[in-house]
PDB file of C-alpha atoms in Angstrom:
ATOM      1  CA  UNK A  21     125.875 160.698   9.521  1.00  0.00           C
ATOM      2  CA  UNK A  22     126.571 162.763  12.629  1.00  0.00           C
ATOM      3  CA  UNK A  23     123.358 161.441  14.214  1.00  0.00           C
ATOM      4  CA  UNK A  24     124.567 157.908  13.443  1.00  0.00           C
ATOM      5  CA  UNK A  25     127.743 158.671  15.414  1.00  0.00           C
ATOM      6  CA  UNK A  26     130.130 159.049  12.478  1.00  0.00           C
ATOM      7  CA  UNK A  27     132.960 161.475  13.281  1.00  0.00           C
ATOM      8  CA  UNK A  28     133.232 164.379  10.837  1.00  0.00           C
ATOM      9  CA  UNK A  29     136.727 163.278   9.757  1.00  0.00           C
ATOM     10  CA  UNK A  30     135.259 159.946   8.593  1.00  0.00           C
ATOM     11  CA  UNK A  31     132.461 161.398   6.468  1.00  0.00           C
ATOM     12  CA  UNK A  32     133.067 161.205   2.715  1.00  0.00           C
ATOM     13  CA  UNK A  33     130.881 163.538   0.690  1.00  0.00           C
ATOM     14  CA  UNK A  34     130.793 162.967  -3.046  1.00  0.00           C
ATOM     15  CA  UNK A  35     129.863 165.773  -5.425  1.00  0.00           C
ATOM     16  CA  UNK A  36     129.907 163.510  -8.495  1.00  0.00           C
ATOM     17  CA  UNK A  37     127.067 161.413  -9.856  1.00  0.00           C
ATOM     18  CA  UNK A  38     126.770 157.884  -8.543  1.00  0.00           C
ATOM     19  CA  UNK A  39     126.603 156.468 -12.058  1.00  0.00           C
ATOM     20  CA  UNK A  40     129.848 154.597 -11.427  1.00  0.00           C
ATOM     21  CA  UNK A  41     132.434 154.091  -8.709  1.00  0.00           C
ATOM     22  CA  UNK A  42     135.225 156.110 -10.355  1.00  0.00           C
ATOM     23  CA  UNK A  43     134.688 158.945  -7.859  1.00  0.00           C
ATOM     24  CA  UNK A  44     137.471 160.688  -5.895  1.00  0.00           C
ATOM     25  CA  UNK A  45     135.910 160.355  -2.455  1.00  0.00           C
ATOM     26  CA  UNK A  46     134.917 156.727  -2.986  1.00  0.00           C
ATOM     27  CA  UNK A  47     138.436 155.873  -4.148  1.00  0.00           C
ATOM     28  CA  UNK A  48     139.841 157.686  -1.095  1.00  0.00           C
ATOM     29  CA  UNK A  49     137.496 155.654   1.145  1.00  0.00           C
ATOM     30  CA  UNK A  50     138.534 152.389  -0.521  1.00  0.00           C
ATOM     31  CA  UNK A  51     142.211 153.158   0.193  1.00  0.00           C
ATOM     32  CA  UNK A  52     141.528 154.007   3.819  1.00  0.00           C
ATOM     33  CA  UNK A  53     139.229 151.163   4.927  1.00  0.00           C
ATOM     34  CA  UNK A  54     140.535 147.988   6.457  1.00  0.00           C
ATOM     35  CA  UNK A  55     139.117 144.701   7.733  1.00  0.00           C
ATOM     36  CA  UNK A  56     136.336 145.027  10.328  1.00  0.00           C
ATOM     37  CA  UNK A  57     135.739 148.736   9.592  1.00  0.00           C
ATOM     38  CA  UNK A  58     132.137 149.909   9.364  1.00  0.00           C
ATOM     39  CA  UNK A  59     130.757 151.841   6.402  1.00  0.00           C
ATOM     40  CA  UNK A  60     127.493 153.686   7.002  1.00  0.00           C
ATOM     41  CA  UNK A  61     125.525 154.777   3.941  1.00  0.00           C
ATOM     42  CA  UNK A  62     122.355 156.878   4.106  1.00  0.00           C
ATOM     43  CA  UNK A  63     120.666 154.928   1.324  1.00  0.00           C
ATOM     44  CA  UNK A  64     121.763 152.452  -1.330  1.00  0.00           C
ATOM     45  CA  UNK A  65     121.379 155.038  -4.128  1.00  0.00           C
ATOM     46  CA  UNK A  66     123.975 157.193  -2.313  1.00  0.00           C
ATOM     47  CA  UNK A  67     126.421 154.313  -2.740  1.00  0.00           C
ATOM     48  CA  UNK A  68     125.769 154.035  -6.472  1.00  0.00           C
ATOM     49  CA  UNK A  69     123.216 153.972  -9.261  1.00  0.00           C
ATOM     50  CA  UNK A  70     124.409 151.084 -11.381  1.00  0.00           C
ATOM     51  CA  UNK A  71     122.837 147.745 -10.473  1.00  0.00           C
ATOM     52  CA  UNK A  72     125.726 145.481 -11.425  1.00  0.00           C
ATOM     53  CA  UNK A  73     128.367 147.789  -9.983  1.00  0.00           C
ATOM     54  CA  UNK A  74     126.557 148.189  -6.642  1.00  0.00           C
ATOM     55  CA  UNK A  75     126.417 144.408  -6.291  1.00  0.00           C
ATOM     56  CA  UNK A  76     130.086 144.097  -7.271  1.00  0.00           C
ATOM     57  CA  UNK A  77     131.250 146.833  -4.877  1.00  0.00           C
ATOM     58  CA  UNK A  78     129.132 145.345  -2.076  1.00  0.00           C
ATOM     59  CA  UNK A  79     130.877 141.997  -2.674  1.00  0.00           C
ATOM     60  CA  UNK A  80     134.314 143.638  -2.729  1.00  0.00           C
ATOM     61  CA  UNK A  81     133.620 145.569   0.468  1.00  0.00           C
ATOM     62  CA  UNK A  82     132.108 142.704   2.451  1.00  0.00           C
ATOM     63  CA  UNK A  83     133.959 139.678   1.119  1.00  0.00           C
ATOM     64  CA  UNK A  84     137.358 140.925  -0.074  1.00  0.00           C
ATOM     65  CA  UNK A  85     137.939 143.872   2.246  1.00  0.00           C
ATOM     66  CA  UNK A  86     136.008 142.326   5.165  1.00  0.00           C
ATOM     67  CA  UNK A  87     134.173 145.494   6.179  1.00  0.00           C
ATOM     68  CA  UNK A  88     130.668 145.803   7.604  1.00  0.00           C
ATOM     69  CA  UNK A  89     128.061 147.953   5.840  1.00  0.00           C
ATOM     70  CA  UNK A  90     124.943 149.598   7.276  1.00  0.00           C
ATOM     71  CA  UNK A  91     122.360 151.283   5.045  1.00  0.00           C
ATOM     72  CA  UNK A  92     120.487 153.657   7.354  1.00  0.00           C
ATOM     73  CA  UNK A  93     117.171 153.809   5.509  1.00  0.00           C
ATOM     74  CA  UNK A  94     117.009 150.009   5.074  1.00  0.00           C
ATOM     75  CA  UNK A  95     117.694 148.181   8.357  1.00  0.00           C
ATOM     76  CA  UNK A  96     117.716 144.813   6.559  1.00  0.00           C
ATOM     77  CA  UNK A  97     120.942 145.956   4.871  1.00  0.00           C
ATOM     78  CA  UNK A  98     123.127 145.742   7.949  1.00  0.00           C
ATOM     79  CA  UNK A  99     125.901 143.185   7.506  1.00  0.00           C
ATOM     80  CA  UNK A 100     126.584 143.165  11.260  1.00  0.00           C
ATOM     81  CA  UNK A 101     123.311 141.316  11.810  1.00  0.00           C
ATOM     82  CA  UNK A 102     121.926 138.133  10.372  1.00  0.00           C
ATOM     83  CA  UNK A 103     125.211 136.377   9.636  1.00  0.00           C
ATOM     84  CA  UNK A 104     123.311 133.096   9.346  1.00  0.00           C
ATOM     85  CA  UNK A 105     122.139 131.715   6.020  1.00  0.00           C
ATOM     86  CA  UNK A 106     118.641 133.223   6.261  1.00  0.00           C
ATOM     87  CA  UNK A 107     119.983 136.685   7.205  1.00  0.00           C
ATOM     88  CA  UNK A 108     122.473 136.627   4.331  1.00  0.00           C
ATOM     89  CA  UNK A 109     119.750 135.475   1.930  1.00  0.00           C
ATOM     90  CA  UNK A 110     117.388 138.309   2.966  1.00  0.00           C
ATOM     91  CA  UNK A 111     120.169 140.909   2.758  1.00  0.00           C
ATOM     92  CA  UNK A 112     121.116 139.714  -0.733  1.00  0.00           C
ATOM     93  CA  UNK A 113     117.517 139.921  -1.955  1.00  0.00           C
ATOM     94  CA  UNK A 114     116.963 143.403  -0.488  1.00  0.00           C
ATOM     95  CA  UNK A 115     120.312 144.584  -1.899  1.00  0.00           C
ATOM     96  CA  UNK A 116     119.423 143.351  -5.373  1.00  0.00           C
ATOM     97  CA  UNK A 117     115.983 144.965  -5.301  1.00  0.00           C
ATOM     98  CA  UNK A 118     117.317 148.293  -4.041  1.00  0.00           C
ATOM     99  CA  UNK A 119     120.213 148.259  -6.509  1.00  0.00           C
ATOM    100  CA  UNK A 120     117.726 147.709  -9.322  1.00  0.00           C
ATOM    101  CA  UNK A 121     115.573 150.579  -8.043  1.00  0.00           C
ATOM    102  CA  UNK A 122     118.619 152.882  -7.834  1.00  0.00           C
ATOM    103  CA  UNK A 123     119.663 152.148 -11.426  1.00  0.00           C
ATOM    104  CA  UNK A 124     116.075 152.449 -12.640  1.00  0.00           C
ATOM    105  CA  UNK A 125     115.802 155.856 -10.975  1.00  0.00           C
ATOM    106  CA  UNK A 126     119.003 156.991 -12.715  1.00  0.00           C
ATOM    107  CA  UNK A 127     117.544 155.898 -16.055  1.00  0.00           C
ATOM    108  CA  UNK A 128     114.327 157.776 -15.294  1.00  0.00           C
ATOM    109  CA  UNK A 129     116.257 160.904 -14.306  1.00  0.00           C
ATOM    110  CA  UNK A 130     118.207 160.838 -17.587  1.00  0.00           C
ATOM    111  CA  UNK A 131     114.982 160.356 -19.562  1.00  0.00           C
ATOM    112  CA  UNK A 132     113.203 163.216 -17.754  1.00  0.00           C
ATOM    113  CA  UNK A 133     116.257 165.422 -18.292  1.00  0.00           C
ATOM    114  CA  UNK A 134     116.287 164.666 -22.047  1.00  0.00           C
ATOM    115  CA  UNK A 135     112.549 165.348 -22.270  1.00  0.00           C
ATOM    116  CA  UNK A 136     112.997 168.645 -20.407  1.00  0.00           C
ATOM    117  CA  UNK A 137     115.820 169.720 -22.705  1.00  0.00           C
ATOM    118  CA  UNK A 138     113.807 168.810 -25.803  1.00  0.00           C
ATOM    119  CA  UNK A 139     110.772 170.741 -24.506  1.00  0.00           C
ATOM    120  CA  UNK A 140     112.940 173.779 -23.713  1.00  0.00           C
ATOM    121  CA  UNK A 141     114.519 173.691 -27.181  1.00  0.00           C
ATOM    122  CA  UNK A 142     111.025 173.434 -28.733  1.00  0.00           C
ATOM    123  CA  UNK A 143     110.106 176.617 -26.816  1.00  0.00           C
ATOM    124  CA  UNK A 144     113.181 178.305 -28.296  1.00  0.00           C
ATOM    125  CA  UNK A 145     115.345 178.267 -25.184  1.00  0.00           C
ATOM    126  CA  UNK A 146     119.002 178.733 -26.114  1.00  0.00           C
ATOM    127  CA  UNK A 147     121.573 176.652 -24.212  1.00  0.00           C
ATOM    128  CA  UNK A 148     125.147 177.620 -23.558  1.00  0.00           C
ATOM    129  CA  UNK A 149     126.865 180.929 -23.285  1.00  0.00           C
ATOM    130  CA  UNK A 150     125.587 183.618 -25.670  1.00  0.00           C
ATOM    131  CA  UNK A 151     128.133 184.231 -28.434  1.00  0.00           C
ATOM    132  CA  UNK A 152     130.342 187.291 -28.087  1.00  0.00           C
ATOM    133  CA  UNK A 153     129.915 189.840 -30.869  1.00  0.00           C
ATOM    134  CA  UNK A 154     132.699 190.091 -33.424  1.00  0.00           C
ATOM    135  CA  UNK A 155     135.244 192.811 -32.677  1.00  0.00           C
ATOM    136  CA  UNK A 156     134.818 196.021 -34.637  1.00  0.00           C
ATOM    137  CA  UNK A 157     138.000 195.360 -36.644  1.00  0.00           C
ATOM    138  CA  UNK A 158     137.045 191.766 -37.582  1.00  0.00           C
ATOM    139  CA  UNK A 159     135.980 192.481 -41.191  1.00  0.00           C
ATOM    140  CA  UNK A 160     139.169 194.390 -41.990  1.00  0.00           C
ATOM    141  CA  UNK A 161     141.425 191.794 -40.252  1.00  0.00           C
ATOM    142  CA  UNK A 162     139.545 188.925 -41.908  1.00  0.00           C
ATOM    143  CA  UNK A 163     140.098 190.477 -45.359  1.00  0.00           C
ATOM    144  CA  UNK A 164     143.826 190.919 -44.715  1.00  0.00           C
ATOM    145  CA  UNK A 165     144.107 187.314 -43.476  1.00  0.00           C
ATOM    146  CA  UNK A 166     142.092 185.978 -46.429  1.00  0.00           C
ATOM    147  CA  UNK A 167     144.382 187.700 -48.940  1.00  0.00           C
ATOM    148  CA  UNK A 168     147.454 186.331 -47.153  1.00  0.00           C
ATOM    149  CA  UNK A 169     148.639 189.720 -45.974  1.00  0.00           C
ATOM    150  CA  UNK A 170     148.800 188.473 -42.354  1.00  0.00           C
ATOM    151  CA  UNK A 171     148.979 185.061 -40.709  1.00  0.00           C
ATOM    152  CA  UNK A 172     146.120 183.480 -38.838  1.00  0.00           C
ATOM    153  CA  UNK A 173     147.876 183.918 -35.502  1.00  0.00           C
ATOM    154  CA  UNK A 174     148.456 187.625 -36.234  1.00  0.00           C
ATOM    155  CA  UNK A 175     144.809 188.051 -37.241  1.00  0.00           C
ATOM    156  CA  UNK A 176     143.650 186.307 -34.065  1.00  0.00           C
ATOM    157  CA  UNK A 177     145.939 188.472 -31.955  1.00  0.00           C
ATOM    158  CA  UNK A 178     144.632 191.676 -33.599  1.00  0.00           C
ATOM    159  CA  UNK A 179     141.074 190.538 -32.879  1.00  0.00           C
ATOM    160  CA  UNK A 180     141.951 189.595 -29.311  1.00  0.00           C
ATOM    161  CA  UNK A 181     140.961 185.948 -29.555  1.00  0.00           C
ATOM    162  CA  UNK A 182     142.593 182.527 -29.678  1.00  0.00           C
ATOM    163  CA  UNK A 183     143.587 181.171 -33.100  1.00  0.00           C
ATOM    164  CA  UNK A 184     140.972 178.393 -32.964  1.00  0.00           C
ATOM    165  CA  UNK A 185     138.245 180.936 -32.177  1.00  0.00           C
ATOM    166  CA  UNK A 186     139.378 183.189 -35.013  1.00  0.00           C
ATOM    167  CA  UNK A 187     139.236 180.281 -37.480  1.00  0.00           C
ATOM    168  CA  UNK A 188     135.807 179.245 -36.198  1.00  0.00           C
ATOM    169  CA  UNK A 189     134.451 182.819 -36.435  1.00  0.00           C
ATOM    170  CA  UNK A 190     136.083 183.291 -39.853  1.00  0.00           C
ATOM    171  CA  UNK A 191     134.385 180.159 -41.154  1.00  0.00           C
ATOM    172  CA  UNK A 192     130.984 181.305 -39.895  1.00  0.00           C
ATOM    173  CA  UNK A 193     131.643 184.793 -41.272  1.00  0.00           C
ATOM    174  CA  UNK A 194     132.498 183.330 -44.691  1.00  0.00           C
ATOM    175  CA  UNK A 195     129.334 181.183 -44.752  1.00  0.00           C
ATOM    176  CA  UNK A 196     127.115 184.097 -43.701  1.00  0.00           C
ATOM    177  CA  UNK A 197     128.597 186.362 -46.377  1.00  0.00           C
ATOM    178  CA  UNK A 198     127.870 183.750 -49.051  1.00  0.00           C
ATOM    179  CA  UNK A 199     124.202 183.560 -48.034  1.00  0.00           C
TER     180      UNK A 199
END
């Protein structure tokens, strides 16, 4: 963006996925732009990854908001040029093809991710944080809670955990003791 002459203050960097346009930086950009502004995007998949939404946002930006758009890695997608019928036609075709490719790539990424997770699980890889061991006093506190001697919140407090965690651990503890 800096090489394209965009001042640092006008660069919007999104940390979220481009699966949709409900992204903080994109929303901020939409509030700031006005007619005849220029939006420079590195590539169409940086704008978004949903075919229909890319086309809709492109229409909103160019037709409703009246801004110009330049996609750096695809010179045909430069709304400043080719304002005639043929130029508009070519831009629309390229935009549709690239939007399709962007959404297709998102679908492929999700599929590869699911396959990778399944393969890791098949190898026995554990996901998530490892469970904390039960506190040393858990058995004694659990017994007092089970007999009604203390309340659940008191039991959780004695074990140093939230009430929901105590109930969850107590349920697992009960099931494991029945086995």
